[in-house]
Tab-separated table of C-alpha atoms in Angstrom:
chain	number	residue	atom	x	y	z
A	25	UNK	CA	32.298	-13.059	-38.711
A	26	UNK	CA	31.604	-16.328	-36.721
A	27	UNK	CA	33.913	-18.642	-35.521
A	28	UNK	CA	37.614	-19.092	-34.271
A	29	UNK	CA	41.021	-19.761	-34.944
A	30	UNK	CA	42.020	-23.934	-35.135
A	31	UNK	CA	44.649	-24.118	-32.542
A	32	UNK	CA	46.765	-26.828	-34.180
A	33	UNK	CA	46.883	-29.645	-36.706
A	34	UNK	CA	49.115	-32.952	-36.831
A	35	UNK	CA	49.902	-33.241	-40.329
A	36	UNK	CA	50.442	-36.924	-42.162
A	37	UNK	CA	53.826	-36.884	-43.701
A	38	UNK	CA	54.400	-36.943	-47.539
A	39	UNK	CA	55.780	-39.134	-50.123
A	40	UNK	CA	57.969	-36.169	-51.167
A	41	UNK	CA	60.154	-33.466	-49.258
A	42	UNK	CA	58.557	-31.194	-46.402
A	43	UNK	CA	59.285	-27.504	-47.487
A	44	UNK	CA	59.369	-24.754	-44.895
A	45	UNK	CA	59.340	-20.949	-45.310
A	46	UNK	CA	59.878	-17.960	-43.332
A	47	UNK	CA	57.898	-14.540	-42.934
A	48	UNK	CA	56.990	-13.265	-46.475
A	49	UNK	CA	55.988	-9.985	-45.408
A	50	UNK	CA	54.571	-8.737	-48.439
A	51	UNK	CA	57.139	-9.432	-50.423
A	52	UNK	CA	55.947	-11.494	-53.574
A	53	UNK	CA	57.836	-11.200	-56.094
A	54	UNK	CA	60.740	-12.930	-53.874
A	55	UNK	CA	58.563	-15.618	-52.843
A	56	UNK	CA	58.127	-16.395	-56.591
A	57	UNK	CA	61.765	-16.316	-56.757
A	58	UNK	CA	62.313	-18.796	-53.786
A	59	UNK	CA	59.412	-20.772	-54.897
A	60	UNK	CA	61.666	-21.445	-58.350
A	61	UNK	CA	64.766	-22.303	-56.191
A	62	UNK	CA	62.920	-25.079	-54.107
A	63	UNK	CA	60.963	-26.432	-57.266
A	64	UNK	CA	58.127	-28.229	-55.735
A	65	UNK	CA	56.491	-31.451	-56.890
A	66	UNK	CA	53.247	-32.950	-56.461
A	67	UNK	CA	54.212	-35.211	-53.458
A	68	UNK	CA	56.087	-32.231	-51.399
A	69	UNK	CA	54.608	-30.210	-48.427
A	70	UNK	CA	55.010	-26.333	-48.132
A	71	UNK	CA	54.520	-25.208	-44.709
A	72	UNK	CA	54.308	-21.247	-44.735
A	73	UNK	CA	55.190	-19.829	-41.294
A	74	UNK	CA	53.012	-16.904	-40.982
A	75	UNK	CA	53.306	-12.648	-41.364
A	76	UNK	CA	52.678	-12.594	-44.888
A	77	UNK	CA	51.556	-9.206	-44.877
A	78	UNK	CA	52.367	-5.718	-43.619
A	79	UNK	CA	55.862	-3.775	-44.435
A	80	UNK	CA	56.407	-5.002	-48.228
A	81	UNK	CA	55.194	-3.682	-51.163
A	82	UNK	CA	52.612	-6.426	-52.361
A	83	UNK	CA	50.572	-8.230	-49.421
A	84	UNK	CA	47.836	-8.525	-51.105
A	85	UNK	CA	48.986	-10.298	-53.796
A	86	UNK	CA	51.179	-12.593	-51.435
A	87	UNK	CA	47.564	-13.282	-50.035
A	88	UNK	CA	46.163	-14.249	-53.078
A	89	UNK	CA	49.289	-16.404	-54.162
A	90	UNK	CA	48.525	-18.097	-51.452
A	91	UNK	CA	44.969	-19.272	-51.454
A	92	UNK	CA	45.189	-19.925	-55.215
A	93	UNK	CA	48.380	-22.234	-54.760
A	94	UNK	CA	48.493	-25.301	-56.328
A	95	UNK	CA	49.821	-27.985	-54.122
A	96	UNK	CA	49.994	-29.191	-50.547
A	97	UNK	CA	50.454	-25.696	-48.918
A	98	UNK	CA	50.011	-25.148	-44.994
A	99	UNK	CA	50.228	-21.564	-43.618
A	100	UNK	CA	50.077	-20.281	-40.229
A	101	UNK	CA	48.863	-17.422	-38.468
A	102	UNK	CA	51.569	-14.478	-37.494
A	103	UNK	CA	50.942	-11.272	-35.378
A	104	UNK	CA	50.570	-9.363	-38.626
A	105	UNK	CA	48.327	-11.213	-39.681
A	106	UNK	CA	46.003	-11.636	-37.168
A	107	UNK	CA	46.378	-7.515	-37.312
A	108	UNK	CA	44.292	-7.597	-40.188
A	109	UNK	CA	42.069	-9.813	-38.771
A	110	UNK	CA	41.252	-7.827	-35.924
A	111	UNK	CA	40.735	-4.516	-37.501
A	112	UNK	CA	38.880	-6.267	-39.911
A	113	UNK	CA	36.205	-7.577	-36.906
A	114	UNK	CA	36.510	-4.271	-35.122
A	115	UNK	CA	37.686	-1.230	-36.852
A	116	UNK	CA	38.998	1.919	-35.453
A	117	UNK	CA	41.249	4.540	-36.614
A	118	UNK	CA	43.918	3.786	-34.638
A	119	UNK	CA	43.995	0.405	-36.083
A	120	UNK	CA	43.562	1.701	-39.760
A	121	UNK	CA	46.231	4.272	-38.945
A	122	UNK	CA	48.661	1.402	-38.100
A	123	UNK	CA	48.307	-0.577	-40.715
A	124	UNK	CA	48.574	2.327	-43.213
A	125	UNK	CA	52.100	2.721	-41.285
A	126	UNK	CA	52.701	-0.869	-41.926
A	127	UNK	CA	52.228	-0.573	-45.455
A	128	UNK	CA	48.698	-1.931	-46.126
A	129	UNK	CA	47.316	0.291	-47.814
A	130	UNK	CA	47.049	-2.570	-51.030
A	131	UNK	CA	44.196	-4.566	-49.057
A	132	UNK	CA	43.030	-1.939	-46.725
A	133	UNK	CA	41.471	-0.184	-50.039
A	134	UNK	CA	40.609	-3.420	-51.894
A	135	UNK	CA	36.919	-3.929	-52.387
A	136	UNK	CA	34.687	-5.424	-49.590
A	137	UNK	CA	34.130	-8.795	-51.062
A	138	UNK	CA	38.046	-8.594	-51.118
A	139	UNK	CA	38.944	-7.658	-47.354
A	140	UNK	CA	36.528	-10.686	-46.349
A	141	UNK	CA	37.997	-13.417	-48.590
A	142	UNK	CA	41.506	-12.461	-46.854
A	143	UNK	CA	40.031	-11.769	-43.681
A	144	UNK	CA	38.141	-15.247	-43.804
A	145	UNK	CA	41.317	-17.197	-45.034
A	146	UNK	CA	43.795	-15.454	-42.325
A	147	UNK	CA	40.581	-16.865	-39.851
A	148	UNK	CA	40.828	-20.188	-40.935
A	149	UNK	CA	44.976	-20.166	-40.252
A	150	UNK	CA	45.989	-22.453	-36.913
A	151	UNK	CA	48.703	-21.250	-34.864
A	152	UNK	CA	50.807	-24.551	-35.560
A	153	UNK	CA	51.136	-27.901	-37.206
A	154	UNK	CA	52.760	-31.219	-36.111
A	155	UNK	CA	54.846	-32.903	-38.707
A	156	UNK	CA	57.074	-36.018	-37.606
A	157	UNK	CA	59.397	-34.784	-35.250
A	158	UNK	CA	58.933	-30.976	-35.954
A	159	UNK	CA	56.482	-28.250	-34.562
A	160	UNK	CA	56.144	-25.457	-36.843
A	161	UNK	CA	55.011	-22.099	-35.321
A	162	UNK	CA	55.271	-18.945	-36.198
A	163	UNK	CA	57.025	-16.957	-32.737
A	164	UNK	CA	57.572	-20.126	-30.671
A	165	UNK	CA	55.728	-21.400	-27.119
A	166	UNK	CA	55.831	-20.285	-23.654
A	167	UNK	CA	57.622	-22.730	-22.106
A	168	UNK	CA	56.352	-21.201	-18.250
A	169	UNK	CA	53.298	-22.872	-19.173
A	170	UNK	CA	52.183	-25.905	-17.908
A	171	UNK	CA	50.838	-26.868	-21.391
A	172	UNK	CA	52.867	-24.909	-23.943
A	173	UNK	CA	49.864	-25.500	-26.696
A	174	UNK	CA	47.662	-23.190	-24.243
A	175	UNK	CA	49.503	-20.400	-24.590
A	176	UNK	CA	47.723	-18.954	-28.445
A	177	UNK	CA	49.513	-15.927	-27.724
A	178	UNK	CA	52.880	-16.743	-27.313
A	179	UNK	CA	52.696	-18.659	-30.752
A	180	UNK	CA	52.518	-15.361	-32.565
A	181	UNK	CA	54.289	-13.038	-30.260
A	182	UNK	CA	56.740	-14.518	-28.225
A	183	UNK	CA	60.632	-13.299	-28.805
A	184	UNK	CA	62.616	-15.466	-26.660
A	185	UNK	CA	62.001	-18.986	-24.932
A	186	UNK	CA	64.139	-21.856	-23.105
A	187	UNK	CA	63.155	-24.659	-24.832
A	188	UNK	CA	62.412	-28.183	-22.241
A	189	UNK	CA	62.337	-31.239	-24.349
A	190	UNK	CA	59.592	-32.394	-21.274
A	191	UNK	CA	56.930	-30.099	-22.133
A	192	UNK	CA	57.986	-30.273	-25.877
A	193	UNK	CA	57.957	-33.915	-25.756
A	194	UNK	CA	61.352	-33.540	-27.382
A	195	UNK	CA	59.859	-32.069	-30.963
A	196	UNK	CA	61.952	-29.634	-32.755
A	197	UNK	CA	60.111	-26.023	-33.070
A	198	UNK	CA	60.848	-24.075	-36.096
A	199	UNK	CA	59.518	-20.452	-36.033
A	200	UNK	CA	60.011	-17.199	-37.451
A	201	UNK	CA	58.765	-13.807	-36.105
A	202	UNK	CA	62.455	-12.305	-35.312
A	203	UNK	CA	64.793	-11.364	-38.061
A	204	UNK	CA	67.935	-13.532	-37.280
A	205	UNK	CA	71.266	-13.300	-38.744
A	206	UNK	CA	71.750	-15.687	-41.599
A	207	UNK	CA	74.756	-17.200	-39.844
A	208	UNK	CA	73.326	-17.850	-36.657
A	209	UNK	CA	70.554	-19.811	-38.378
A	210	UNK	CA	72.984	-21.759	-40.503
A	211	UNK	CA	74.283	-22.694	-36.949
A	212	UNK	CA	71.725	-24.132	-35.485
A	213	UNK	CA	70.987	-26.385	-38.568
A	214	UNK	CA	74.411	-27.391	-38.518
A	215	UNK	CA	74.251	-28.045	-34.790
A	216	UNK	CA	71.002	-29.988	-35.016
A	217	UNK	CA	69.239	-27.162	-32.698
A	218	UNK	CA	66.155	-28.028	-30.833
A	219	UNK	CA	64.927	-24.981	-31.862
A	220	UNK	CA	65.435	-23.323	-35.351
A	221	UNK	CA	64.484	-19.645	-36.467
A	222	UNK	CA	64.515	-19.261	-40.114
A	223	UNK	CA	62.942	-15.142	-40.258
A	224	UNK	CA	65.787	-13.720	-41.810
A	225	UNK	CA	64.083	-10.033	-42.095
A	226	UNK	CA	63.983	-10.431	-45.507
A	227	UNK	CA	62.104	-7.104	-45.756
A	228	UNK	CA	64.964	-5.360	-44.281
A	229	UNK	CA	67.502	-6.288	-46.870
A	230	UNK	CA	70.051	-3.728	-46.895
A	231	UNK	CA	69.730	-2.426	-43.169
A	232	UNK	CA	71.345	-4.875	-41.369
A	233	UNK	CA	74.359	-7.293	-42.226
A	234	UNK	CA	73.480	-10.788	-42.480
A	235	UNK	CA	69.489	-9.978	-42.974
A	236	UNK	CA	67.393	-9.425	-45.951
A	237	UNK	CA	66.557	-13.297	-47.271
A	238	UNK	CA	64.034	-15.137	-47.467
A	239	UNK	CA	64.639	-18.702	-46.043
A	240	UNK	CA	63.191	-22.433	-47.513
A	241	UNK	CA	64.239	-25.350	-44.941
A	242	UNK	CA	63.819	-28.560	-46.520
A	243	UNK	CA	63.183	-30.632	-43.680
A	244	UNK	CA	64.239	-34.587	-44.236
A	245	UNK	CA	67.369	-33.173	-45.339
A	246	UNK	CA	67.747	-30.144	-43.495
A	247	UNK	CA	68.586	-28.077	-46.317
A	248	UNK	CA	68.808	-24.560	-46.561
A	249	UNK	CA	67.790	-22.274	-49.497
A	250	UNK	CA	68.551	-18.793	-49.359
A	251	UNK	CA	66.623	-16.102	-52.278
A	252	UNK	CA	67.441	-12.380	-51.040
A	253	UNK	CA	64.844	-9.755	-51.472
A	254	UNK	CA	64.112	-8.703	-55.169
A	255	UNK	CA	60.932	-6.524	-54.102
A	256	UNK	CA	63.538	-4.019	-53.496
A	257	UNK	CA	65.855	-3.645	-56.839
């Protein structure tokens, strides 16, 4: 399949609010649920920061909500995606036996026509956008770099950075990728962090305290909306 990832994209700001969510994960049906919460209207933005399959019950259908969304939506890669993606271009059984682990099995055994409409979507995905005063990525950047936007891997992988408001030119990043407690990301909202996670693990409700949401961030008004898992009950 031909082609390559966009790196990045500066995105215009709305009329309306600017919408962020954290990893989905396979988990639809509380996407739905958050997507109720937030109540989008025609002049918002809903920027979707990246994992939306692997270790839930429905990635697939996450997937499809996705591409058939009707509105200003603006996903990103994550790893687990791009895991797809690259068994996809070059399969092996090592791969296929991963992802089975990961609990793929919905699109791995989807038709062919299927696997390449996902596989060509998850292509198309850039690794961040610009909006205002806010990056959104889905790990974060490496901030050793000269140029943190040269870095693609970092974007999707990275765990842990010291942010420098030089090389950031003093942006905010917002990422996901790492299940954080719910508390600590209430913090740095409240504390007007440089640097905001909003994965809350919400496929691992139930196995850790504070974890197992999924997380909208409003961002003019830096408002938080919390919908715990309901792929599990």
């Amino acid at each position: 399949m031909p082609g390559h990832y966009p790196i990045g994209r500066q995105i215009p700001l709305p009329p309306g609010k600017r919408w962020v969510v954290g990893d989905i994960h396979g988990c639809h049906k509380t996407f739905l649920s958050l997507l109720d919460k937030i109540r989008l209207t025609a002049d918002d933005q809903l920027f979707l920061l990246g994992d939306f399959i692997n270790k839930g019950p429905n990635s697939l259908k996450v997937l499809k909500e996705i591409i058939e969304f009707k509105g200003a939506v603006l996903p990103l890669l994550g790893n687990h995606d791009k895991m797809f993606l690259d068994f996809y271009q070059d399969p092996t059984p090592d791969k296929l036996e991963i992802l089975r682990k990961l609990n793929l099995s919905d699109l791995l055994d989807a038709d062919t026509s299927t696997q390449e409409q996902m596989a060509r979507f998850i292509q198309s995905l850039p690794y961040y956008y610009i909006s205002g005063d806010v990056i959104l990525v889905h790990a974060g950047f490496n901030f050793d770099a000269d140029d943190i936007f040269s870095d693609t891997e970092a974007m999707i992988m990275i765990k842990a950075f010291s942010y420098d408001p030089k090389k950031a030119s003093g942006l905010s990043i917002v990422h996901g990728h790492y299940p954080t407690p719910l508390e600590q990301i209430q913090k740095s909202i409240d504390g007007h962090s440089k640097v905001i996670p909003l994965d809350n693990g919400c496929v691992y409700q139930g196995n850790l305290q504070g974890i197992g949401n999924l997380l909208g961030l409003e961002l003019n008004a830096m408002k938080l909306v919390v919908q715990p898992n309901v792929d599990q009950t």
